[in-house]
Each structure stands twice: as structure tokens, then as C-alpha cells.
Short mmCIF file of N, CA and C in Angstrom, two decimals:
data_model
loop_
_atom_site.label_atom_id
_atom_site.label_comp_id
_atom_site.label_asym_id
_atom_site.label_seq_id
_atom_site.Cartn_x
_atom_site.Cartn_y
_atom_site.Cartn_z
N MET S 259 31.48 37.55 10.75
CA MET S 259 30.13 37.41 10.24
C MET S 259 30.07 37.95 8.82
N LYS S 260 29.29 37.32 8.03
CA LYS S 260 29.09 37.72 6.65
C LYS S 260 28.45 39.10 6.59
N MET S 261 28.94 39.96 5.70
CA MET S 261 28.44 41.34 5.64
C MET S 261 27.35 41.53 4.59
N LYS S 262 27.41 40.80 3.48
CA LYS S 262 26.41 40.93 2.43
C LYS S 262 25.64 39.63 2.30
N LEU S 263 24.35 39.75 2.16
CA LEU S 263 23.50 38.58 1.99
C LEU S 263 23.09 38.45 0.53
N GLY S 264 23.07 37.23 0.05
CA GLY S 264 22.59 36.97 -1.30
C GLY S 264 21.07 36.82 -1.31
N LYS S 265 20.54 36.59 -2.49
CA LYS S 265 19.09 36.48 -2.65
C LYS S 265 18.51 35.33 -1.83
N GLN S 266 19.15 34.17 -1.89
CA GLN S 266 18.64 33.01 -1.16
C GLN S 266 18.74 33.20 0.34
N GLU S 267 19.83 33.81 0.82
CA GLU S 267 19.98 34.07 2.24
C GLU S 267 18.88 35.02 2.74
N MET S 268 18.61 36.07 1.97
CA MET S 268 17.57 37.02 2.35
C MET S 268 16.20 36.35 2.36
N GLN S 269 15.93 35.53 1.35
CA GLN S 269 14.64 34.83 1.30
C GLN S 269 14.48 33.89 2.48
N MET S 270 15.54 33.16 2.81
CA MET S 270 15.48 32.22 3.92
C MET S 270 15.21 32.94 5.23
N LEU S 271 15.97 33.99 5.51
CA LEU S 271 15.78 34.71 6.76
C LEU S 271 14.40 35.38 6.83
N ALA S 272 13.97 35.95 5.72
CA ALA S 272 12.65 36.60 5.70
C ALA S 272 11.55 35.57 5.96
N TYR S 273 11.63 34.42 5.31
CA TYR S 273 10.63 33.37 5.48
C TYR S 273 10.59 32.89 6.93
N LEU S 274 11.76 32.60 7.49
CA LEU S 274 11.81 32.07 8.86
C LEU S 274 11.39 33.12 9.88
N GLN S 275 11.75 34.39 9.66
CA GLN S 275 11.34 35.44 10.59
C GLN S 275 9.84 35.69 10.50
N MET S 276 9.29 35.63 9.30
CA MET S 276 7.85 35.80 9.12
C MET S 276 7.08 34.69 9.85
N ARG S 277 7.61 33.48 9.78
CA ARG S 277 6.96 32.34 10.44
C ARG S 277 7.32 32.21 11.91
N LYS S 278 8.20 33.11 12.40
CA LYS S 278 8.67 33.11 13.79
C LYS S 278 9.31 31.78 14.17
N CYS S 279 10.12 31.23 13.26
CA CYS S 279 10.83 29.98 13.50
C CYS S 279 12.24 30.29 13.99
N GLN S 280 12.65 29.63 15.06
CA GLN S 280 14.01 29.79 15.54
C GLN S 280 14.86 28.56 15.25
N THR S 281 14.22 27.50 14.80
CA THR S 281 14.95 26.30 14.39
C THR S 281 14.46 25.89 13.01
N VAL S 282 15.34 25.24 12.28
CA VAL S 282 14.98 24.76 10.95
C VAL S 282 15.75 23.48 10.67
N LYS S 283 15.09 22.56 9.99
CA LYS S 283 15.71 21.30 9.60
C LYS S 283 15.88 21.27 8.08
N THR S 284 16.82 20.48 7.64
CA THR S 284 16.98 20.34 6.20
C THR S 284 15.71 19.72 5.64
N GLY S 285 15.31 20.18 4.48
CA GLY S 285 14.10 19.69 3.84
C GLY S 285 12.90 20.60 4.05
N GLU S 286 12.97 21.49 5.04
CA GLU S 286 11.84 22.37 5.33
C GLU S 286 11.76 23.56 4.37
N LEU S 287 12.83 23.89 3.68
CA LEU S 287 12.84 25.09 2.84
C LEU S 287 12.76 24.80 1.35
N THR S 288 12.77 23.54 0.98
CA THR S 288 12.78 23.22 -0.45
C THR S 288 11.50 23.67 -1.14
N ASP S 289 10.35 23.43 -0.54
CA ASP S 289 9.08 23.83 -1.17
C ASP S 289 8.81 25.33 -1.08
N PRO S 290 8.88 25.94 0.12
CA PRO S 290 8.54 27.37 0.19
C PRO S 290 9.49 28.27 -0.59
N LEU S 291 10.77 27.94 -0.65
CA LEU S 291 11.74 28.77 -1.36
C LEU S 291 12.05 28.25 -2.76
N GLN S 292 11.41 27.15 -3.13
CA GLN S 292 11.60 26.52 -4.44
C GLN S 292 13.08 26.23 -4.71
N LEU S 293 13.70 25.52 -3.76
CA LEU S 293 15.11 25.15 -3.88
C LEU S 293 15.21 23.64 -4.06
N SER S 294 16.26 23.22 -4.73
CA SER S 294 16.54 21.79 -4.79
C SER S 294 17.24 21.39 -3.49
N ARG S 295 17.36 20.12 -3.24
CA ARG S 295 18.06 19.64 -2.03
C ARG S 295 19.51 20.15 -2.00
N GLU S 296 20.16 20.13 -3.15
CA GLU S 296 21.55 20.58 -3.22
C GLU S 296 21.67 22.07 -2.93
N GLN S 297 20.73 22.86 -3.47
CA GLN S 297 20.75 24.30 -3.22
C GLN S 297 20.50 24.59 -1.74
N GLU S 298 19.57 23.86 -1.14
CA GLU S 298 19.28 24.05 0.28
C GLU S 298 20.49 23.68 1.13
N ARG S 299 21.14 22.57 0.82
CA ARG S 299 22.32 22.14 1.57
C ARG S 299 23.43 23.18 1.48
N GLU S 300 23.65 23.72 0.29
CA GLU S 300 24.67 24.74 0.08
C GLU S 300 24.30 26.03 0.82
N LEU S 301 23.03 26.38 0.84
CA LEU S 301 22.57 27.57 1.55
C LEU S 301 22.85 27.44 3.05
N PHE S 302 22.51 26.30 3.64
CA PHE S 302 22.80 26.08 5.06
C PHE S 302 24.29 26.13 5.33
N ARG S 303 25.08 25.53 4.45
CA ARG S 303 26.54 25.52 4.63
C ARG S 303 27.10 26.93 4.61
N ARG S 304 26.68 27.74 3.62
CA ARG S 304 27.18 29.12 3.51
C ARG S 304 26.78 29.96 4.73
N MET S 305 25.55 29.80 5.17
CA MET S 305 25.07 30.60 6.29
C MET S 305 25.73 30.19 7.61
N ALA S 306 25.98 28.90 7.79
CA ALA S 306 26.66 28.44 9.00
C ALA S 306 28.12 28.92 9.00
N ARG S 307 28.78 28.83 7.87
CA ARG S 307 30.17 29.33 7.77
C ARG S 307 30.24 30.83 8.00
N GLY S 308 29.24 31.56 7.54
CA GLY S 308 29.21 33.01 7.70
C GLY S 308 28.79 33.46 9.09
N GLY S 309 28.38 32.54 9.94
CA GLY S 309 28.01 32.88 11.30
C GLY S 309 26.59 33.42 11.45
N LEU S 310 25.77 33.23 10.42
CA LEU S 310 24.39 33.73 10.48
C LEU S 310 23.45 32.75 11.17
N ILE S 311 23.75 31.48 11.08
CA ILE S 311 22.97 30.45 11.76
C ILE S 311 23.95 29.52 12.46
N ALA S 312 23.46 28.75 13.41
CA ALA S 312 24.31 27.82 14.15
C ALA S 312 23.83 26.39 13.92
N ARG S 313 24.77 25.52 13.59
CA ARG S 313 24.45 24.11 13.40
C ARG S 313 24.46 23.41 14.75
N VAL S 314 23.32 22.81 15.11
CA VAL S 314 23.20 22.10 16.37
C VAL S 314 23.66 20.66 16.19
N ARG S 315 23.18 20.04 15.16
CA ARG S 315 23.58 18.69 14.77
C ARG S 315 23.33 18.58 13.27
N PRO S 316 23.78 17.54 12.63
CA PRO S 316 23.57 17.46 11.18
C PRO S 316 22.09 17.58 10.82
N GLY S 317 21.80 18.57 9.99
CA GLY S 317 20.43 18.77 9.52
C GLY S 317 19.54 19.59 10.42
N PHE S 318 20.07 20.14 11.51
CA PHE S 318 19.27 20.92 12.46
C PHE S 318 20.03 22.20 12.81
N TYR S 319 19.40 23.36 12.59
CA TYR S 319 20.06 24.65 12.74
C TYR S 319 19.24 25.61 13.60
N LEU S 320 19.94 26.48 14.32
CA LEU S 320 19.32 27.57 15.06
C LEU S 320 19.42 28.84 14.24
N VAL S 321 18.34 29.59 14.19
CA VAL S 321 18.26 30.82 13.41
C VAL S 321 17.94 31.96 14.38
N PRO S 322 18.65 33.10 14.28
CA PRO S 322 18.32 34.22 15.17
C PRO S 322 16.94 34.78 14.86
N GLU S 323 16.31 35.37 15.88
CA GLU S 323 14.99 35.98 15.68
C GLU S 323 15.08 37.09 14.64
N ARG S 324 16.13 37.89 14.75
CA ARG S 324 16.37 38.93 13.75
C ARG S 324 17.85 39.24 13.78
N LEU S 325 18.35 39.70 12.65
CA LEU S 325 19.74 40.09 12.56
C LEU S 325 19.91 41.51 13.07
N PRO S 326 21.04 41.81 13.67
CA PRO S 326 21.29 43.20 14.06
C PRO S 326 21.34 44.11 12.84
N LEU S 327 21.01 45.36 13.03
CA LEU S 327 21.06 46.33 11.95
C LEU S 327 22.45 46.36 11.34
N GLY S 328 22.54 46.26 10.04
CA GLY S 328 23.84 46.26 9.37
C GLY S 328 24.48 44.88 9.31
N GLY S 329 23.86 43.89 9.94
CA GLY S 329 24.37 42.53 9.86
C GLY S 329 25.57 42.26 10.74
N SER S 330 25.88 43.15 11.68
CA SER S 330 27.03 42.87 12.56
C SER S 330 26.64 43.02 14.02
#
């Protein structure tokens, strides 16, 4: 699992946890986080590779309710 989160990762998790969302689709974060499609796609890719979110199918991801303390 990824140990350090970047600015976009923190913003994404904070936004989704605030909204109590456990699933997210591509395209849902471009407006609230002010990301381009390419930035959003790269963000999902990095987070899935880091084990922070799980890809269910292309464009659909599961997000944990909250991360464990310390990120592990």
C-alpha cells in the first residue's frame, strides 16, 4: 500500500469521505476537484496501483470508508 498521499489523492479521499461515497465513476471528480479528464484518469490509476482503491470494472472503483491510521 502506498505510504504517502499527494495533494490530489488527499483531495479525492476527503471529498468522497465527506460525501459518504463508497463507489466512484470516472467523470465524477472532474468538476468538484477541478481536474482534467487526463488528470482524473492518472489519479485513479495511481490510487488503484497503490492499493488505496479497487477497480471493479473499467471506469468504476470502490473506495474505502476511511483509511486506517497511518495509511497501512
